Coordinates of C-alpha atoms in Angstrom, one line a residue:
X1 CA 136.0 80.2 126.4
X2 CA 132.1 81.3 125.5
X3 CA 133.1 84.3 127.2
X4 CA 135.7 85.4 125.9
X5 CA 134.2 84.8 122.5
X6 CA 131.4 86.8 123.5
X7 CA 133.5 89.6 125.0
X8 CA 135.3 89.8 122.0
X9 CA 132.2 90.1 119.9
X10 CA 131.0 93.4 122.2
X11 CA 134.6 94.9 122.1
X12 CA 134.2 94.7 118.0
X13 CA 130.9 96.1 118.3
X14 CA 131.6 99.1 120.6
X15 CA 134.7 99.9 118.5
X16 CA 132.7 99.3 115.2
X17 CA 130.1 102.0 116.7
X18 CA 133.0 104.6 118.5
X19 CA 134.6 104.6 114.6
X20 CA 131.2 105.6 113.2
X21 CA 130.7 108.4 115.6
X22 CA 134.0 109.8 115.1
X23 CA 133.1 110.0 111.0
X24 CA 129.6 111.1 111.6
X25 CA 131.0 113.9 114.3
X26 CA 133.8 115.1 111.9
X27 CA 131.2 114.9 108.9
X28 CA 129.4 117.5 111.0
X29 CA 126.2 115.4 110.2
X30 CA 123.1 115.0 112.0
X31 CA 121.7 111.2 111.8
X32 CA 118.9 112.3 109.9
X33 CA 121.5 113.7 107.1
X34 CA 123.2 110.8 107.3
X35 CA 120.4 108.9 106.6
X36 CA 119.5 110.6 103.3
X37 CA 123.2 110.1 102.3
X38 CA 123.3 106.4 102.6
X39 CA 119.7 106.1 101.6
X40 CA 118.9 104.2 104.4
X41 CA 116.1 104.9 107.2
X42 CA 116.4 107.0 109.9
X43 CA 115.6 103.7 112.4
X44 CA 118.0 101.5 110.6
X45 CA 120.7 104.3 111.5
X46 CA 119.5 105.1 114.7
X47 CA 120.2 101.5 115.6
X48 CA 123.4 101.3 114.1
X49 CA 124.7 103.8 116.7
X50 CA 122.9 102.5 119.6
X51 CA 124.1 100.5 122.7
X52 CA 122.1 97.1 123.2
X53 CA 121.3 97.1 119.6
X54 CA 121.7 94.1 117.3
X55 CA 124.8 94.4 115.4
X56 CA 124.0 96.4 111.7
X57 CA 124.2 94.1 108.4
X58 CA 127.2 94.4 106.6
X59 CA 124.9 96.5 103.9
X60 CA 124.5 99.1 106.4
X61 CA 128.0 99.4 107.4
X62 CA 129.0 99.6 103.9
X63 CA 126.2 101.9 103.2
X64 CA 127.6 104.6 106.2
X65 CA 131.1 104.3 105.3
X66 CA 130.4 105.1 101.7
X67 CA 128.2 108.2 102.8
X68 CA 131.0 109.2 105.5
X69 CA 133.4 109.3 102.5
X70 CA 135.5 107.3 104.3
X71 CA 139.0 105.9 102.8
X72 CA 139.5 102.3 102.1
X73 CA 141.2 101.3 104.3
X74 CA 138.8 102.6 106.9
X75 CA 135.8 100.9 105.6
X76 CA 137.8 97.8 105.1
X77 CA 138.4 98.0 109.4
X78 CA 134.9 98.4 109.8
X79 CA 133.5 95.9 107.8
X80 CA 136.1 93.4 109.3
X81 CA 135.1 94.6 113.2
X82 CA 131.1 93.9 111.9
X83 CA 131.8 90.5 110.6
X84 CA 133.9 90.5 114.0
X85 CA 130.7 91.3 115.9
X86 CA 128.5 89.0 114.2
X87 CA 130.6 85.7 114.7
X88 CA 131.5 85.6 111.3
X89 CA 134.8 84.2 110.1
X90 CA 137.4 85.8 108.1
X91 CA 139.4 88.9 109.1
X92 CA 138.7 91.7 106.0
X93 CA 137.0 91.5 102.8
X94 CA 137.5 88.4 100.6
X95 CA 138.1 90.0 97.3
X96 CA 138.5 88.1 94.4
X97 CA 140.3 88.8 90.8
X98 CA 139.6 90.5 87.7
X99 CA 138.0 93.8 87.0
X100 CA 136.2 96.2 89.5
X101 CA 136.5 96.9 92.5
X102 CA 134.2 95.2 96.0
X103 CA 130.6 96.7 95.7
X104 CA 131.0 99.0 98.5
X105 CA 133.3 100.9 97.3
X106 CA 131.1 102.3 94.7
X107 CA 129.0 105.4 95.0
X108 CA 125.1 105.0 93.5
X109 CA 126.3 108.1 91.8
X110 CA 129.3 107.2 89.9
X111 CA 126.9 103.9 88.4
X112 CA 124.9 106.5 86.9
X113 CA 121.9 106.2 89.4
X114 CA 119.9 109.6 89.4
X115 CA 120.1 112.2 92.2
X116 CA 116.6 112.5 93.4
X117 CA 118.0 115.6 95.5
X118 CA 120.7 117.7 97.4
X119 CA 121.0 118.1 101.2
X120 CA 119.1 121.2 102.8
X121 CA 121.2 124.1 102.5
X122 CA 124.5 122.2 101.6
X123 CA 125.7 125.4 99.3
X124 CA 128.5 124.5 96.7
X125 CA 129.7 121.3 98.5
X126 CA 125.9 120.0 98.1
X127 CA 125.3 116.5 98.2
X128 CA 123.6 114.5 96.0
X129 CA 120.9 112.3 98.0
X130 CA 118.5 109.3 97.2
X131 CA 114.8 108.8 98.7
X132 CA 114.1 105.7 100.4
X133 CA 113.8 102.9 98.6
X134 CA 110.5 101.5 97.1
X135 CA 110.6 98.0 96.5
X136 CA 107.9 97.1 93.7
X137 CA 107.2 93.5 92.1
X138 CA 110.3 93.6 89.4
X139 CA 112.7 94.3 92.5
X140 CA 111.9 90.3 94.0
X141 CA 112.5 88.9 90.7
X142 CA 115.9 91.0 90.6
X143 CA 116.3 89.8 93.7
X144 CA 115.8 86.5 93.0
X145 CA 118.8 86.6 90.2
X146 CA 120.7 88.2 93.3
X147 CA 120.0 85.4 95.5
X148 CA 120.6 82.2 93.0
X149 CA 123.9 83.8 92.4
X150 CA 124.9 83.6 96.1
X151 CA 124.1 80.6 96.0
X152 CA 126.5 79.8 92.8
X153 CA 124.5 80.4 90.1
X154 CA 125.6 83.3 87.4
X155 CA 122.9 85.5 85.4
X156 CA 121.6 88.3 83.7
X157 CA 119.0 90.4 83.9
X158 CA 118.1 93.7 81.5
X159 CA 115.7 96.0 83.4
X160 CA 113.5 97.8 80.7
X161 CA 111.3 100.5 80.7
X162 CA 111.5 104.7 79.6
X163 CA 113.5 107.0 81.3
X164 CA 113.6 107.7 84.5
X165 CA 111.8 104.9 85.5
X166 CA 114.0 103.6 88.2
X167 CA 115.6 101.3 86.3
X168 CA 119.3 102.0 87.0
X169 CA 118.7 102.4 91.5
X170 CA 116.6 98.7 91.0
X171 CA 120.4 97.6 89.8
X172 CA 121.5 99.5 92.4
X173 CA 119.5 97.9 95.5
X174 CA 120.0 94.5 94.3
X175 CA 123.6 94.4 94.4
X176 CA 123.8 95.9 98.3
X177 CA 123.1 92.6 100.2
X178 CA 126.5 91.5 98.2
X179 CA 128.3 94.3 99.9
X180 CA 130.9 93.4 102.2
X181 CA 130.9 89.9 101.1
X182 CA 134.1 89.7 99.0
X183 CA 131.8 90.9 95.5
X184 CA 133.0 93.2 93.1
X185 CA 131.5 95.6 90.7
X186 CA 132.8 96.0 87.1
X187 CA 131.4 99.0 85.5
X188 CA 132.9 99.2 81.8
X189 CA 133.2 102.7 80.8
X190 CA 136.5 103.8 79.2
X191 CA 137.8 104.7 76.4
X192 CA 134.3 103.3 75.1
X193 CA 132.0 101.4 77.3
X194 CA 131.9 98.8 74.3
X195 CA 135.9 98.7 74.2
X196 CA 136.5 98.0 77.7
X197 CA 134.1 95.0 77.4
X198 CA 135.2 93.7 74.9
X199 CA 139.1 94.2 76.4
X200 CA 138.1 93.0 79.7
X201 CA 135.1 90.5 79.7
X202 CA 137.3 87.2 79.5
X203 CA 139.1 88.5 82.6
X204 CA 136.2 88.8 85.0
X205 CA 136.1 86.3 87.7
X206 CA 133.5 85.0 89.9
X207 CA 131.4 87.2 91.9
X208 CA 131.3 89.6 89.9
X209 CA 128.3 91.9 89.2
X210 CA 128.9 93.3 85.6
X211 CA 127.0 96.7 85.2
X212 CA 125.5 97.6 81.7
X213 CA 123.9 100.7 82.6
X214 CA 122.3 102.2 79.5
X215 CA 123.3 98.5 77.6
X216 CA 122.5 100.3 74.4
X217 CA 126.1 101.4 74.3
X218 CA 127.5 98.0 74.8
X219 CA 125.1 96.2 72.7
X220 CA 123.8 98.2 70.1
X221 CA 126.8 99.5 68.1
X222 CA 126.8 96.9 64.4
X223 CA 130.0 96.6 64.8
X224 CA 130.8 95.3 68.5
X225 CA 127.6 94.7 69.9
X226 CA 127.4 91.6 68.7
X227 CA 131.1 90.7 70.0
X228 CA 129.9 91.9 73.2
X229 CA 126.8 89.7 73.7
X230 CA 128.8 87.1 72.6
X231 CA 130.8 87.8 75.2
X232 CA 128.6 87.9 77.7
X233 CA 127.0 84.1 76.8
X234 CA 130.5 83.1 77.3
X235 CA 130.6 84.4 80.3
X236 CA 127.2 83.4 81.7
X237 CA 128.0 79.7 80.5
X238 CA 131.8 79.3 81.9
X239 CA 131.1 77.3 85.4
X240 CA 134.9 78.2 85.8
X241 CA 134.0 81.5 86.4
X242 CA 130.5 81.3 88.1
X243 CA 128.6 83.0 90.1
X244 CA 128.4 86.5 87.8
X245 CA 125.7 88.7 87.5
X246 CA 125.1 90.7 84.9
X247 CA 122.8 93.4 85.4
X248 CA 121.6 95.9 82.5
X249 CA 119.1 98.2 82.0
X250 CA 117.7 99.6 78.2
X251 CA 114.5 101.3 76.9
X252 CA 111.8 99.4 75.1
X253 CA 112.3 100.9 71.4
X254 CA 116.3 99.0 71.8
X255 CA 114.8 95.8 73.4
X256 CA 112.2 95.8 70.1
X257 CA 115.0 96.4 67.8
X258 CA 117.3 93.8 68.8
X259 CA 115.0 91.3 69.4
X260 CA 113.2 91.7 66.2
X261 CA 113.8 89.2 63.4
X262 CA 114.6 90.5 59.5
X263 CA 112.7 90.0 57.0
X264 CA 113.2 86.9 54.8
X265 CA 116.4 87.3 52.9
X266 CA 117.7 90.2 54.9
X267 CA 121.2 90.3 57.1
X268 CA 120.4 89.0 60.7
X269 CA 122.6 91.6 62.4
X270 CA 121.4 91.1 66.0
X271 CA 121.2 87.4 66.0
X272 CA 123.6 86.5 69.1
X273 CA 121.7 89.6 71.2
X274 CA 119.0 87.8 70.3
X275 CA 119.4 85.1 72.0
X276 CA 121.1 86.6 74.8
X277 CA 117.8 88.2 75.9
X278 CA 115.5 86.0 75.7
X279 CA 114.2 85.1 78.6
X280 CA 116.2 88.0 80.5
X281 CA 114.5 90.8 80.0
X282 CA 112.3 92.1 83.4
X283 CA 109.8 95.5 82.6
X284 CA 110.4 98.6 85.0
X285 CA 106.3 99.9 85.4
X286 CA 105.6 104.0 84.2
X287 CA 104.2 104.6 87.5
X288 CA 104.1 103.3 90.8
X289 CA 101.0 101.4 91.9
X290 CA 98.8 101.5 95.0
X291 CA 100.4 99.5 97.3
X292 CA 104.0 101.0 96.5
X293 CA 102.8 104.9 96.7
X294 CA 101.3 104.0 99.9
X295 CA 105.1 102.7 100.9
X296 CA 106.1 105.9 99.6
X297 CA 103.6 107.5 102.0
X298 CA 104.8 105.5 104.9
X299 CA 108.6 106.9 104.3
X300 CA 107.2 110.2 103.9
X301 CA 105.6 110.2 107.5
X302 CA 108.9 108.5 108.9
X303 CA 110.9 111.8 107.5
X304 CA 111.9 111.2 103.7
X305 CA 111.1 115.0 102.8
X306 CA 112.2 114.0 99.3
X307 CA 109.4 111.2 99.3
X308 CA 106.8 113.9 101.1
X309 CA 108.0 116.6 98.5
X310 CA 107.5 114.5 95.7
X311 CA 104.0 112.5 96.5
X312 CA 102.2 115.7 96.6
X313 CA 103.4 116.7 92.7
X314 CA 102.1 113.3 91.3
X315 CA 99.3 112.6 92.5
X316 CA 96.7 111.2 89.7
X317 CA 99.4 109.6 87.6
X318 CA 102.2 107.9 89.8
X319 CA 105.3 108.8 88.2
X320 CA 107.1 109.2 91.2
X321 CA 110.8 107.8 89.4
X322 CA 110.4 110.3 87.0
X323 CA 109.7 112.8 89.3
X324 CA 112.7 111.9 91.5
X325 CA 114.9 111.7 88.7
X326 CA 113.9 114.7 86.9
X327 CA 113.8 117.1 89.8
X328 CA 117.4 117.8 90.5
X329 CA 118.1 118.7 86.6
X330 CA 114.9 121.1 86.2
X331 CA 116.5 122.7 89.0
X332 CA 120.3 123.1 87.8
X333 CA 118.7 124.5 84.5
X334 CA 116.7 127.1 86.4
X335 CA 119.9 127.9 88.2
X336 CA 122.4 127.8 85.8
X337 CA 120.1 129.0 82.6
X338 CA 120.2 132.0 80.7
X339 CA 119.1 135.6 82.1
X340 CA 116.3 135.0 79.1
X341 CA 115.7 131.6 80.9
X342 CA 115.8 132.6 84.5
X343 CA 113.2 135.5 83.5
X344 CA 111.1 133.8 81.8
X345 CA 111.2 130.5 84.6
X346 CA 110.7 133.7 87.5
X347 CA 107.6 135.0 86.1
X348 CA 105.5 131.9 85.5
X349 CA 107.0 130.9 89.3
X350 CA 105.0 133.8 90.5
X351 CA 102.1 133.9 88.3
X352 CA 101.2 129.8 89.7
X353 CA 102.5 130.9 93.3
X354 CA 99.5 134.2 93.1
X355 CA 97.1 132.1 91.1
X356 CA 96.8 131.8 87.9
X357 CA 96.0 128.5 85.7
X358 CA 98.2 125.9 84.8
X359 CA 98.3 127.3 81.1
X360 CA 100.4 130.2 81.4
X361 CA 100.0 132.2 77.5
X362 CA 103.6 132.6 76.0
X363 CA 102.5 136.9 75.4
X364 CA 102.0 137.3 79.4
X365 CA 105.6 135.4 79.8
X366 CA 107.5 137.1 77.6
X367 CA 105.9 140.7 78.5
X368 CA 106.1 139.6 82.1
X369 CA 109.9 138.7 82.0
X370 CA 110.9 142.3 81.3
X371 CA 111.3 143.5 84.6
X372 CA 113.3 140.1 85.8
X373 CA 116.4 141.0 83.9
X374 CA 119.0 143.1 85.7
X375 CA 119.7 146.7 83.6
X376 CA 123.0 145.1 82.4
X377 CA 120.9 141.5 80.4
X378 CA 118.3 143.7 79.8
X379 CA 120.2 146.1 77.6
X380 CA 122.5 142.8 75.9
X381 CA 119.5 140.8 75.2
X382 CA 119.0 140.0 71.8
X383 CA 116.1 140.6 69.4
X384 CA 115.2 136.6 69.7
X385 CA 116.0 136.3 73.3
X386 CA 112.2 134.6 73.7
X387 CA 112.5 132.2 70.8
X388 CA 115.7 131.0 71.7
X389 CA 114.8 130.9 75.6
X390 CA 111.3 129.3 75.0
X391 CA 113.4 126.5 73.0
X392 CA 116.1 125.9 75.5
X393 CA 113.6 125.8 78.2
X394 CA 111.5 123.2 76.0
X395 CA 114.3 120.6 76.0
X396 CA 113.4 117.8 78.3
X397 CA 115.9 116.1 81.3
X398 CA 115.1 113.0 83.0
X399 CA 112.1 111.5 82.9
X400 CA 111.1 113.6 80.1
X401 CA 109.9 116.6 81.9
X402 CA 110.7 120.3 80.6
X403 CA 111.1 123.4 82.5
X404 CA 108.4 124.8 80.3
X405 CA 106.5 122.9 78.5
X406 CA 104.2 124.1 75.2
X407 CA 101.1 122.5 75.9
X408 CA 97.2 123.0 75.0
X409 CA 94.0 123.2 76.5
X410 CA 91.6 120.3 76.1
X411 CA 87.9 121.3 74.4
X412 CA 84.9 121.4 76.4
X413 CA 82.0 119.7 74.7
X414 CA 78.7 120.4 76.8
X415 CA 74.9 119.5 75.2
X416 CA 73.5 122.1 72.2
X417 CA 71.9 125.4 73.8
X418 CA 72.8 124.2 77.1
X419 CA 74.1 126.8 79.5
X420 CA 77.6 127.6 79.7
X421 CA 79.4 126.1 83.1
X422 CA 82.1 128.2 84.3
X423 CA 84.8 125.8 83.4
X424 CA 84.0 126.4 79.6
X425 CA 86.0 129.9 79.9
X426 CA 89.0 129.7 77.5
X427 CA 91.4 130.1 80.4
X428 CA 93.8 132.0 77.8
X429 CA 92.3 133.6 75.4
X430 CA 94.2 131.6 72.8
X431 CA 97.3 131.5 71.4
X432 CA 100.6 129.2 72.5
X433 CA 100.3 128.4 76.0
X434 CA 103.2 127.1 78.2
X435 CA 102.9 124.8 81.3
X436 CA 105.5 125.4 84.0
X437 CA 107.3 122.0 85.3
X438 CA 105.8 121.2 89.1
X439 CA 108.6 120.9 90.8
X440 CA 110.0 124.3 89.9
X441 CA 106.5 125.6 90.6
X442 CA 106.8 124.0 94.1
X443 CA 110.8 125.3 94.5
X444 CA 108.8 128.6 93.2
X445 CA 106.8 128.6 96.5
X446 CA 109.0 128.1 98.7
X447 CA 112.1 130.1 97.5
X448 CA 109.8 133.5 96.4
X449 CA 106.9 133.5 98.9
X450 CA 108.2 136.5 100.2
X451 CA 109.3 138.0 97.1
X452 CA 106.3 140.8 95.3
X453 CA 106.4 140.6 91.1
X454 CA 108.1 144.2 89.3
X455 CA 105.5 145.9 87.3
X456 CA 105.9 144.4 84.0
X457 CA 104.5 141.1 85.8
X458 CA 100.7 142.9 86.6
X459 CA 101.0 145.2 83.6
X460 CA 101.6 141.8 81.8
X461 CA 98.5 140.0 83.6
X462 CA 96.1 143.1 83.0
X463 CA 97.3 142.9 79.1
X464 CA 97.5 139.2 78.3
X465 CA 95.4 137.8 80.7
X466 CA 91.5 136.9 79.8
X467 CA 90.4 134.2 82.4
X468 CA 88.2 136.0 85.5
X469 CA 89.6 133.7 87.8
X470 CA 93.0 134.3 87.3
X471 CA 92.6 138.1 87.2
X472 CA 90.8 137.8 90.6
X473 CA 93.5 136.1 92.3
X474 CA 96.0 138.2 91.2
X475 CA 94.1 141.1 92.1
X476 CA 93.5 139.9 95.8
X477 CA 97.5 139.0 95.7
X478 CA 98.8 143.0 94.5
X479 CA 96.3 144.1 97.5
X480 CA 98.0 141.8 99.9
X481 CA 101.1 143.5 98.8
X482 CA 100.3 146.9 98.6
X483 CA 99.9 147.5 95.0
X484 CA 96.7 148.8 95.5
X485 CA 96.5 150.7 92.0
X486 CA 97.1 146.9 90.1
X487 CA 94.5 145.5 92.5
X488 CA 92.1 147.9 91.4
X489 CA 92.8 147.8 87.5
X490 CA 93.1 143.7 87.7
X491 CA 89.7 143.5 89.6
X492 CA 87.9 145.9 87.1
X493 CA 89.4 144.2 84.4
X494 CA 88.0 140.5 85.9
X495 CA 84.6 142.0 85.9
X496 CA 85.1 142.7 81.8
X497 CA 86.4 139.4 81.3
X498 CA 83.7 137.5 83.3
X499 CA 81.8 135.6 81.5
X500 CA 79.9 133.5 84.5
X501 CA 77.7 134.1 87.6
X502 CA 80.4 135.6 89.4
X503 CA 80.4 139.4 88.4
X504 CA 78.2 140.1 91.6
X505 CA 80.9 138.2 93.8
X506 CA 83.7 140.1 92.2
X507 CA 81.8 143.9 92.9
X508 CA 81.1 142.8 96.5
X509 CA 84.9 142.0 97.1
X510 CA 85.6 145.5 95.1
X511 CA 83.6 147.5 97.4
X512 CA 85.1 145.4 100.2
X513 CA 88.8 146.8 98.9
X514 CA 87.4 150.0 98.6
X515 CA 86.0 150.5 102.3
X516 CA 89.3 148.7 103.5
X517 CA 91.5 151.4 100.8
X518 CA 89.5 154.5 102.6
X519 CA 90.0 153.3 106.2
X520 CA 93.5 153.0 105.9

């Protein structure tokens, strides 16, 4: 009888794993792809599909069917043929009433969590991917919620912190051990995500997650918001209907308005939201600390190339969510921008690829971007193409980054009559200057390494541009290329602009050029 039980088990497991490499074959996906899909790691995968391996957690099954895009009914079978192959009991997914649909059904995407990428050379059917998972001291205490709810009792937590933070994939990693396990998701949304609470909270049922992504919308209007929270407490206090979770997630300027109490004599028009989140409110961090970038690190070196990418643009300040979050959008608004906007995003890509200083001056932009407009925008541009491309390009995504952002250079204070270091050079010579977002500068590198700058980009540098340094670089850069005559004119006009101990540096590498010029 132990036999057959145990025979059984392996038959559910070999099938389990001959259904997943059918998907992942006709998904014409390496492991490694699929990994990024489901946001899992490349061992946990690797395991899933291997012979003498344990059998994978209903998370990961879930997790691969979702990134498979597999139909229902399929990942229903494979869930059941896991549970199968772990000795569990029950044939398919125990799915209880009410609103939503089981938890891994949904795609990370559809809840609103932030792409922090797209698949390698995917094209127009490119897939949105997450980076591996960093677990940080607010994910336990989510967990925590997670667990107790298991375990039958319901609550509520409201992640807080700015945008981009990682609030909303925290949400998201919580809910995945309840994959599988008969849990559905409720994600109010339409015709207003504050209607189709308040139409629908009474009906929801136990184990339920409810998701309040962005709660601002559900809480915050002064008409239903407090209707909603109402709801909620009613909810969270019905043993009927127990275990719920309600998971949330808002910025701090909301949680300080709702929670603050009017002045003597004054309406109290957030009273019941009040009291809803007290004591269930959980702060997101800015930035990641050391022991979770050095988890970042150790997904990096296991393959996550959107971790590697990443870690090396924010270094000194941590803000790897942000980063992760913003990256994708930067990118769609370089691609899908303007002509103005692409011209203007082209030129400062190539003036930080060859060299020059974080502060790019707006004069060297704009008189650089001639030459990156085709004959047909050139002509049709119109007399406030900068202004208006400068603004657009201003406007912030995710994680409040800008493509280009207006920024200015801190002062230099050194003692009275003391001598001037080289670092004290105005690296502009005044006037607006413009910092270029890092992830497009590091898209820059890779995509137009092989590309050379039109002529309005080095008659642009030799006009607008006053730091040495910079005119240097650039100058070794047109030589590399062949544009000998720039080299020249750029190197001369670094000597004028040199205002440190370098001059002597800079003739010796002219004279170099010009011996190398003659022998060729």
């Amino acid at each position: 009888m132990a036999g057959d039980i145990a025979d059984g088990r392996e038959e559910a497991l070999a099938e389990l794993r001959e259904l997943l490499a059918d998907a992942l074959a006709n998904a014409r996906l390496t492991k490694s792809q699929l990994a990024i899909r489901a946001s899992l790691g490349r061992t946990t995968v690797s395991e899933a599909y291997q012979v003498g391996r344990p059998v994978p957690s209903a998370v990961t099954v879930a997790a691969l069917a979702r990134a498979l895009k597999l139909p229902d009914e399929k990942r229903n079978l494979l869930l059941a043929l896991r549970r199968r192959a772990a000795g569990e009991s029950g044939d398919g997914p125990i799915v209880c009433g009410g609103p939503g649909r089981p938890v891994e059904e949904w795609d990370p995407h559809d809840l609103e969590v932030h792409p922090a990428g797209t698949e390698p050379g995917a094209g127009v059917r490119a897939v949105r991917a997450l980076s591996g998972y960093v677990r940080r001291g607010h994910d336990e205490m989510l967990g925590e919620v997670v667990r107790a709810a298991v375990a039958g009792r319901s609550g509520m937590v409201m992640l807080v912190g700015s945008s981009s933070t990682g609030k909303t994939r925290a949400c998201w990693e919580a809910v995945q051990p309840l994959a599988g396990a008969g849990w559905r998701l409720w994600h109010p949304f339409e015709p207003t995500r504050a209607d189709a609470a308040l139409a629908d909270l009474e009906k929801v049922r136990a184990r339920t997650v409810v998701w309040l992504n962005e709660a601002q919308h559900y809480l915050g209007d002064p008409n239903t918001g407090e209707r909603v929270a109402a709801a909620l407490h009613s909810l969270l206090t019905d043993t009927k209907r127990a275990p719920v979770v309600v998971l949330g997630t808002l910025w701090p300027e909301y949680v300080e308005k709702y929670t603050a109490l009017p002045p003597p004599g004054a309406p109290d028009s957030h009273s019941r939201l009040r009291e809803l989140l007290s004591g269930r409110t959980l702060i997101v961090p800015e930035a990641f600390d050391k022991a979770a970038l050095d988890a970042a690190r150790d997904f990096a070196a296991a393959g996550d190339e959107l971790l590697r990418d990443a870690l090396g643009r924010v270094e000194g300040h941590g803000r790897l969510a942000q980063d992760l979050a913003g990256g994708p959008e930067l990118l769609r608004r370089y691609q899908q921008g303007t002509p103005s906007a692409r011209a203007l995003l082209e030129a400062a890509m190539d003036a930080r690829r060859l060299g020059v200083d974080l502060h790019l001056p707006q004069a060297f932009l704009i008189a650089a971007a001639d030459d990156y407009f085709t004959d047909h925008d050139y002509d049709y541009r119109s007399p406030d193409w900068a202004e208006v491309a400068f603004a657009a390009l201003a406007e912030p995504v995710y994680g409040k980054q800008a493509p280009l952002t207006r920024t200015t250079t801190r002062p230099t204070r050194r003692p009275p009559g003391g001598p001037v270091p080289d670092e004290v050079t105005a690296p502009t010579g005044g006037g607006t200057v413009f910092r270029l977002a890092d992830y497009l500068e590091q898209h820059g590198r890779a995509e137009r390494w092989y590309l050379c700058p039109p002529a309005s980009f080095w008659h642009a540098a030799h006009t607008h541009l006053t730091h040495a340094e910079d005119l240097t670089n650039l100058s070794l850069a047109a030589q590399q290329r062949w544009r000998r005559q720039w080299a020249h004119h750029l190197l001369q006009r670094a000597l004028v602009t040199d205002t440190s101990n370098r001059g002597p540096r800079l003739i010796r590498m002219a004279e170099v050029w010009c011996v190398d010029c003659t022998i060729r």
